[in-house]
XYZ file of C-alpha atoms in Angstrom:
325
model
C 10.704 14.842 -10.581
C 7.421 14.479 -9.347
C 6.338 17.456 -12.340
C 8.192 15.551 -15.054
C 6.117 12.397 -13.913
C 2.827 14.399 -14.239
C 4.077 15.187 -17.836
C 5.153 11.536 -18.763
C 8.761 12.669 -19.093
C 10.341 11.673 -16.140
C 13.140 9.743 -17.023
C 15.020 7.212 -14.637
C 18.165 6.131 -15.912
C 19.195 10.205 -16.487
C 17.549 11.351 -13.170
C 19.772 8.449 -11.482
C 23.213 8.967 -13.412
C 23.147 12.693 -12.363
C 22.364 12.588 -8.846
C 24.029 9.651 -7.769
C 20.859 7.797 -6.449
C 17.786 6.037 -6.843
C 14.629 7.739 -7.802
C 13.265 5.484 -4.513
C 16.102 7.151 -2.273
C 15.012 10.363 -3.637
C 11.494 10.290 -2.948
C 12.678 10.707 0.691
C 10.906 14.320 2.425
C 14.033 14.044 4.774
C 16.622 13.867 1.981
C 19.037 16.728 1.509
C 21.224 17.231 -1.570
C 23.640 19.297 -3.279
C 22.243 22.616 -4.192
C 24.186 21.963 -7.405
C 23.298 18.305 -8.057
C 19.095 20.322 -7.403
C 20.227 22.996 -9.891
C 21.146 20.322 -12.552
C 18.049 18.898 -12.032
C 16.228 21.610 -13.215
C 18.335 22.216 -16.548
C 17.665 18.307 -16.947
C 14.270 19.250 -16.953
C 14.111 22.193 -19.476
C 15.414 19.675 -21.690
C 13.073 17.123 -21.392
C 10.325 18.760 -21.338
C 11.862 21.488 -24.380
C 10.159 24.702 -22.102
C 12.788 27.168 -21.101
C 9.565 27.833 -19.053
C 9.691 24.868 -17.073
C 10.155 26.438 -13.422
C 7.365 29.553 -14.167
C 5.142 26.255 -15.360
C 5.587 23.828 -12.342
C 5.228 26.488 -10.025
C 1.856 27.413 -10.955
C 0.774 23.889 -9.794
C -0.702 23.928 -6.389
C -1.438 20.440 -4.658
C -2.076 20.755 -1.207
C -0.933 17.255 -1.017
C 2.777 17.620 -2.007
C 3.278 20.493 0.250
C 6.299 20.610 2.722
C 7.005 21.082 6.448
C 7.017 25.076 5.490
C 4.543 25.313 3.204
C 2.365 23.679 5.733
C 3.795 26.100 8.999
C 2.839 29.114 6.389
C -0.565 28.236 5.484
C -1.682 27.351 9.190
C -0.584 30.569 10.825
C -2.812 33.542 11.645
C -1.819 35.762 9.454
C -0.028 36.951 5.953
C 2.570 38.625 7.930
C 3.141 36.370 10.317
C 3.503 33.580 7.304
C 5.560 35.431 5.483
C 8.160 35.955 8.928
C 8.116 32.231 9.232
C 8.949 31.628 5.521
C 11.844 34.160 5.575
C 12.971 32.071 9.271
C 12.670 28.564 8.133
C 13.847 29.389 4.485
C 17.341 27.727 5.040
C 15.261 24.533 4.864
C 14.119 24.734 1.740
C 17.821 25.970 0.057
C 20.566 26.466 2.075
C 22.347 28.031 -1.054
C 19.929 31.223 -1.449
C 19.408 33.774 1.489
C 15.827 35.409 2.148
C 15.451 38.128 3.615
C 11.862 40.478 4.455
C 11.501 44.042 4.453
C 8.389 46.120 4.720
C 8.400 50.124 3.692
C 4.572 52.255 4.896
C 3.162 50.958 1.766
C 4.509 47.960 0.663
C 6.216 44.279 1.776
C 9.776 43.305 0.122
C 11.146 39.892 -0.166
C 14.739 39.491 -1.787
C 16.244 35.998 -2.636
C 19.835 36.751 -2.252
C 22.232 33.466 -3.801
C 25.190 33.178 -1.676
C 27.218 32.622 -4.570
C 26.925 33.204 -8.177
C 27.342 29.611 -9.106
C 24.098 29.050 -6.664
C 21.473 30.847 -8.771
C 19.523 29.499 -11.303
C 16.761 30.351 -13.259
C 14.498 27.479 -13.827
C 14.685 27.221 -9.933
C 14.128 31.093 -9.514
C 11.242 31.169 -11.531
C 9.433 28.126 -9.708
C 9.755 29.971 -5.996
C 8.499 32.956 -7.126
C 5.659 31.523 -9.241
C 5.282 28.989 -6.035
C 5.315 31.658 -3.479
C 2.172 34.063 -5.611
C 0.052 31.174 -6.879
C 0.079 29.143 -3.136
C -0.673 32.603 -1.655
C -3.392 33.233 -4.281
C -4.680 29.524 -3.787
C -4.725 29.402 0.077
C -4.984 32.942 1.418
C -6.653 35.508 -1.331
C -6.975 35.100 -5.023
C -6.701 39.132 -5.113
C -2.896 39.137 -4.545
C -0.840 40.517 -7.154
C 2.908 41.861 -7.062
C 3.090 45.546 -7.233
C 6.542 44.938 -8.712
C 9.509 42.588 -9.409
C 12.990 42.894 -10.311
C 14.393 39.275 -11.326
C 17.913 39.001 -11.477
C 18.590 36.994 -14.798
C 18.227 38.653 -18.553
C 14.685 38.294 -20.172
C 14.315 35.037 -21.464
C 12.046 34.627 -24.482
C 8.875 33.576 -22.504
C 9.459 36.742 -20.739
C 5.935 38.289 -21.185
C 4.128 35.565 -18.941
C 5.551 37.270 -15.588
C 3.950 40.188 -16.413
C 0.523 38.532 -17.041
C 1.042 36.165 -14.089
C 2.250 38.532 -11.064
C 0.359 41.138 -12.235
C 3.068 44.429 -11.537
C 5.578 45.937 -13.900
C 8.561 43.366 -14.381
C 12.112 44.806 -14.538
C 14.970 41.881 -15.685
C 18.899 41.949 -15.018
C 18.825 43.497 -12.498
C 21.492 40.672 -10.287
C 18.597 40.292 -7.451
C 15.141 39.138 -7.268
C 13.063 40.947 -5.135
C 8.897 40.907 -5.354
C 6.819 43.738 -3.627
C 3.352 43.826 -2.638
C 0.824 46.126 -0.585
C 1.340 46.085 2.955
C -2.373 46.119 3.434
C -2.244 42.101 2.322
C 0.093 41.130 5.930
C -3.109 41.397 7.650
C -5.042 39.411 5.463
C -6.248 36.290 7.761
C -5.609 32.876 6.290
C -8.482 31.045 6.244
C -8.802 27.608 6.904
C -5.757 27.708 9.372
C -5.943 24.592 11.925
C -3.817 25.676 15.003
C -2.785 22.343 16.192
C -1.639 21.700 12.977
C 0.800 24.632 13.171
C 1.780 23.942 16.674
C 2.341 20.629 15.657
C 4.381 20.782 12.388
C 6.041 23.749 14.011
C 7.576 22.006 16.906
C 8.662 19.314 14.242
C 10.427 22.040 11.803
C 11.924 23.680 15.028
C 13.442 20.626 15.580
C 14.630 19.481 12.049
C 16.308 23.127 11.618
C 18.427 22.510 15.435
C 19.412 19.267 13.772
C 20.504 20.592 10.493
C 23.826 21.175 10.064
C 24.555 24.206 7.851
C 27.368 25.757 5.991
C 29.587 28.127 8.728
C 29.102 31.056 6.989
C 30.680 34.921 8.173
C 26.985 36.245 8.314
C 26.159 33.277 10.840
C 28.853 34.029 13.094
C 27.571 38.174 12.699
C 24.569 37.119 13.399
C 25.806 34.780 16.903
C 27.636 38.035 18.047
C 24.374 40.435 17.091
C 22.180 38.290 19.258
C 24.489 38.236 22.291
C 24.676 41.914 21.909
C 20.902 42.857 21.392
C 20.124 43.103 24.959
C 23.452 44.529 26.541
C 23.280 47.937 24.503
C 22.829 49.897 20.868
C 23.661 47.275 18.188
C 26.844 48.931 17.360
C 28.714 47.418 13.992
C 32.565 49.017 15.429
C 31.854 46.572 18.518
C 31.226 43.825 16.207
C 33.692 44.225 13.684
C 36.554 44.501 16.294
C 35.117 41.182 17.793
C 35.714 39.624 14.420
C 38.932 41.096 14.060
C 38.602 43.364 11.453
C 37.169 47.004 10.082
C 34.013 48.433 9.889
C 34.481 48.619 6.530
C 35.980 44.790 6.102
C 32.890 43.800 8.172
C 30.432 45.276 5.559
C 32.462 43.968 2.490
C 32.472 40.178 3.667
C 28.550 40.861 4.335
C 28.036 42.269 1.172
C 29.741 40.062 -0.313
C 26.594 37.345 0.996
C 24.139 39.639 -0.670
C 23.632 40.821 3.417
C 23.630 44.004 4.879
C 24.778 44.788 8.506
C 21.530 46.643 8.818
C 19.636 43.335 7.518
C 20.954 41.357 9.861
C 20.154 43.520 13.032
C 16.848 43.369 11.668
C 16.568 39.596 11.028
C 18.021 38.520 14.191
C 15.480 40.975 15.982
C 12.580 39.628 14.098
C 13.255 35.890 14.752
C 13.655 36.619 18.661
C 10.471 38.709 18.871
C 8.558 36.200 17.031
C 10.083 33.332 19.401
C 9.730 35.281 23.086
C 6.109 36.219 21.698
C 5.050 33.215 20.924
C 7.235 31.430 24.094
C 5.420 33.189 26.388
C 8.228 33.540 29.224
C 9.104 37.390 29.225
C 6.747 39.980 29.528
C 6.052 42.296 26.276
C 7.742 45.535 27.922
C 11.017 43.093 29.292
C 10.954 41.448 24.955
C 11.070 45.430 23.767
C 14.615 45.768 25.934
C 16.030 42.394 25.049
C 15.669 43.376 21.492
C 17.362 46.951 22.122
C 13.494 48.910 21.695
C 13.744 52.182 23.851
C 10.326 51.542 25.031
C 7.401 48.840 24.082
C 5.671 51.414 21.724
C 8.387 51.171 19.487
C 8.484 47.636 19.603
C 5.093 47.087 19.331
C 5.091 48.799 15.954
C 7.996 47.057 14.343
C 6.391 43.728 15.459
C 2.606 45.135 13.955
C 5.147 46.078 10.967
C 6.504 42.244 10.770
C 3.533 40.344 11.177
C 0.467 42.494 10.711
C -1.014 42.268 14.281
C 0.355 43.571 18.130
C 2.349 41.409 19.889
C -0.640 41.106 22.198
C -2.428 39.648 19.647
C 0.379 37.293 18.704
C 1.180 36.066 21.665
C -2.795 35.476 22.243
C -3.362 33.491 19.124
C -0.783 31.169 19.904
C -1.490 30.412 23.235
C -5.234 29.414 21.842
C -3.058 27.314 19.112
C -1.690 25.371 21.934
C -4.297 24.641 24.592
C-alpha cells in the first residue's frame, strides 16, 4: 500500500473491496491478515502499477522509517549471524504461511523460504523478501554483500535478468524452493550503528507479541514440542518421536516433508533457538547449555553456536549482558 502511495497509484475503493477493510484499519503495525487476502494484494499491485516487477522494485526501497519490530531486532544486534538467527526465529511474524529455515556449510550461509502450501507462494511477494532481505543488509550492515547464488522457485519471468545484476551470483529459476547463499565470512561482519537498548527493548516487545500470537497447529510444531522435551534427556532419536506421534519413521518424515521440513532441520532449529535463548538468559552455565542441547561436550557446542551466529557463546552471552545493564 504504502509503495503504491509513493507511486500515486494507490487506489482505495479496490484496496478496500478486496480485503474487507479500511485503508485506516489497515494502516495498523498490529494488524494480522490472511496470507491470501496479502497475496492478492500484491497481484492487485502488478496491475496497477503494469510491472510484473513490482515486488523485485519495492523491495529495493529502504526507509529506515517504515521498518518493523524484526527488521529493527536484526539491525540492532551484534552481529550478521546473530541477525540472521533472529530473522529465521521471529520469521513466523512476518508470514505465518512461509517457513524459514538457516543453514551454514564451511564456506557459505543458506537461507530457504519453504511455503507451507502451494497455494501460499507467490511471486510478487517472493521477490520483495529477497530483494528486502540483500538491499537492507547492503544498506545497514555492508554495501559489499552479494549472493554467491540463488535458486528461486517460480519459472523466469520476463524481467528475469535484473536478479542477476541485483544479487550479484548466478541465478537458477524453477527450481520449487528459494534458497539464497552467501560467504560465511559475512556472519561476522559487525553491524554498525547497533544501539543495545534498542534491541533489548524491541526484543522483549517481539518476545512478547510472538507468546501472544496464536498460530496455525501445524505437525512440525507439535515435532518440534516433543524434540525440545527430548533434547536434554538423550540422542535426538526420530523412532522415539515418531512412535510418540503414533506413526513410522517413515510416516514421520513424509508429513515433515510434506511442510518443506526435514527431521534433521528441525533438531537443528529447535537447538539453535534454545542456545540463543539460555545464552543470552544467562541462567545455566555454558558447559550445563552444551548437555541440555544433547552436545557431548562444550567444544562441540561452542562451534555450532560460532557456526550460528559468528562469535563464541562467551562472547554472546557477554554482549548481551552489556545490552542490558
Amino acid at each position: 500500500m504504502h509503495y503504491l502511495d509513493t507511486l500515486g497509484l494507490l487506489n482505495r475503493p479496490r484496496i478496500e473491496t478486496l480485503t474487507g477493510l479500511s485503508l485506516e484499519a489497515l494502516e495498523d503495525p498490529d494488524l494480522r491478515i490472511p496470507a491470501s487476502t496479502h497475496y492478492q494484494l500484491w497481484e492487485l499491485a502488478e496491475q496497477l502499477t503494469g510491472d510484473p516487477g513490482v515486488g523485485l522494485h519495492a523491495g529495493q526501497v529502504v526507509d529506515p522509517e517504515r521498518m518493523g519490530l524484526v527488521g529493527h531486532v536484526f539491525f540492532n544486534c551484534d552481529t550478521l549471524g546473530e541477525a540472521v538467527v533472529q530473522y529465521v526465529r521471529l520469521h513466523r511474524l512476518i508470514n505465518e504461511s512461509v517457513t524459514l529455515s538457516f543453514e551454514q556449510t564451511p564456506d557459505q550461509a543458506i537461507l530457504t523460504w519453504q511455503p507451507d502450501h502451494p497455494d501460499h507462494y507467490c511471486r510478487q511477494d517472493m521477490d520483495r523478501t529477497l530483494a528486502a532481505a540483500l538491499c537492507r543488509t547492503r544498506h545497514f550492515i555492508h554495501r559489499g554483500i552479494e549472493a554467491d547464488w540463488l535458486e528461486v522457485a517460480h519459472p523466469e519471468p520476463g524481467y528475469g535478468s535484473e536478479y542477476r545484476k541485483l544479487f550479484g551470483g548466478p541465478v537458477i529459476f524453477g527450481t520449487g524452493i528459494t534458497r539464497m547463499a552467501f560467504s560465511s565470512q559475512h556472519l561476522g561482519h559487525p553491524i554498525p550503528h547497533r544501539n543495545p537498548y534498542v534491541y533489548s527493548a524491541v526484543l522483549k516487545q517481539v518476545n512478547a507479541v510472538l507468546a501472544r500470537l496464536q498460530t496455525r497447529k501445524s505437525f512440525s510444531r507439535k515435532v518440534r514440542r516433543l524434540i525440545s522435551r527430548q533434547m536434554a534427556t538423550d540422542r535426538i532419536d526420530a523412532d522415539t518421536l515418531a512412535r510418540q506421534c503414533h506413526m513410522s519413521r517413515q510416516t514421520l518424515y513424509r508429513k515433515l516433508k510434506k511442510e518443506g521440513l526435514s527431521f534433521h532441520d528441525l533438531v537443528e532449529q529447535v537447538r539453535q533457538d534454545k542456545a540463543l535463548r539460555y545464552v543470552a538468559d544467562d541462567q545455566y552455565a555454558l558447559g550445563e547449555i552444551a548437555f541440555l542441547l544433547g552436545f557431548s561436550e562444550l567444544s562441540a557446542f561452542s562451534r555450532a553456536f560460532k557456526r550460528w551466529t559468528g562469535m563464541a557463546p562467551a562472547q554472546f552471552r557477554a554482549n548481551h549482558q552489556e545490552g542490558n545493564e
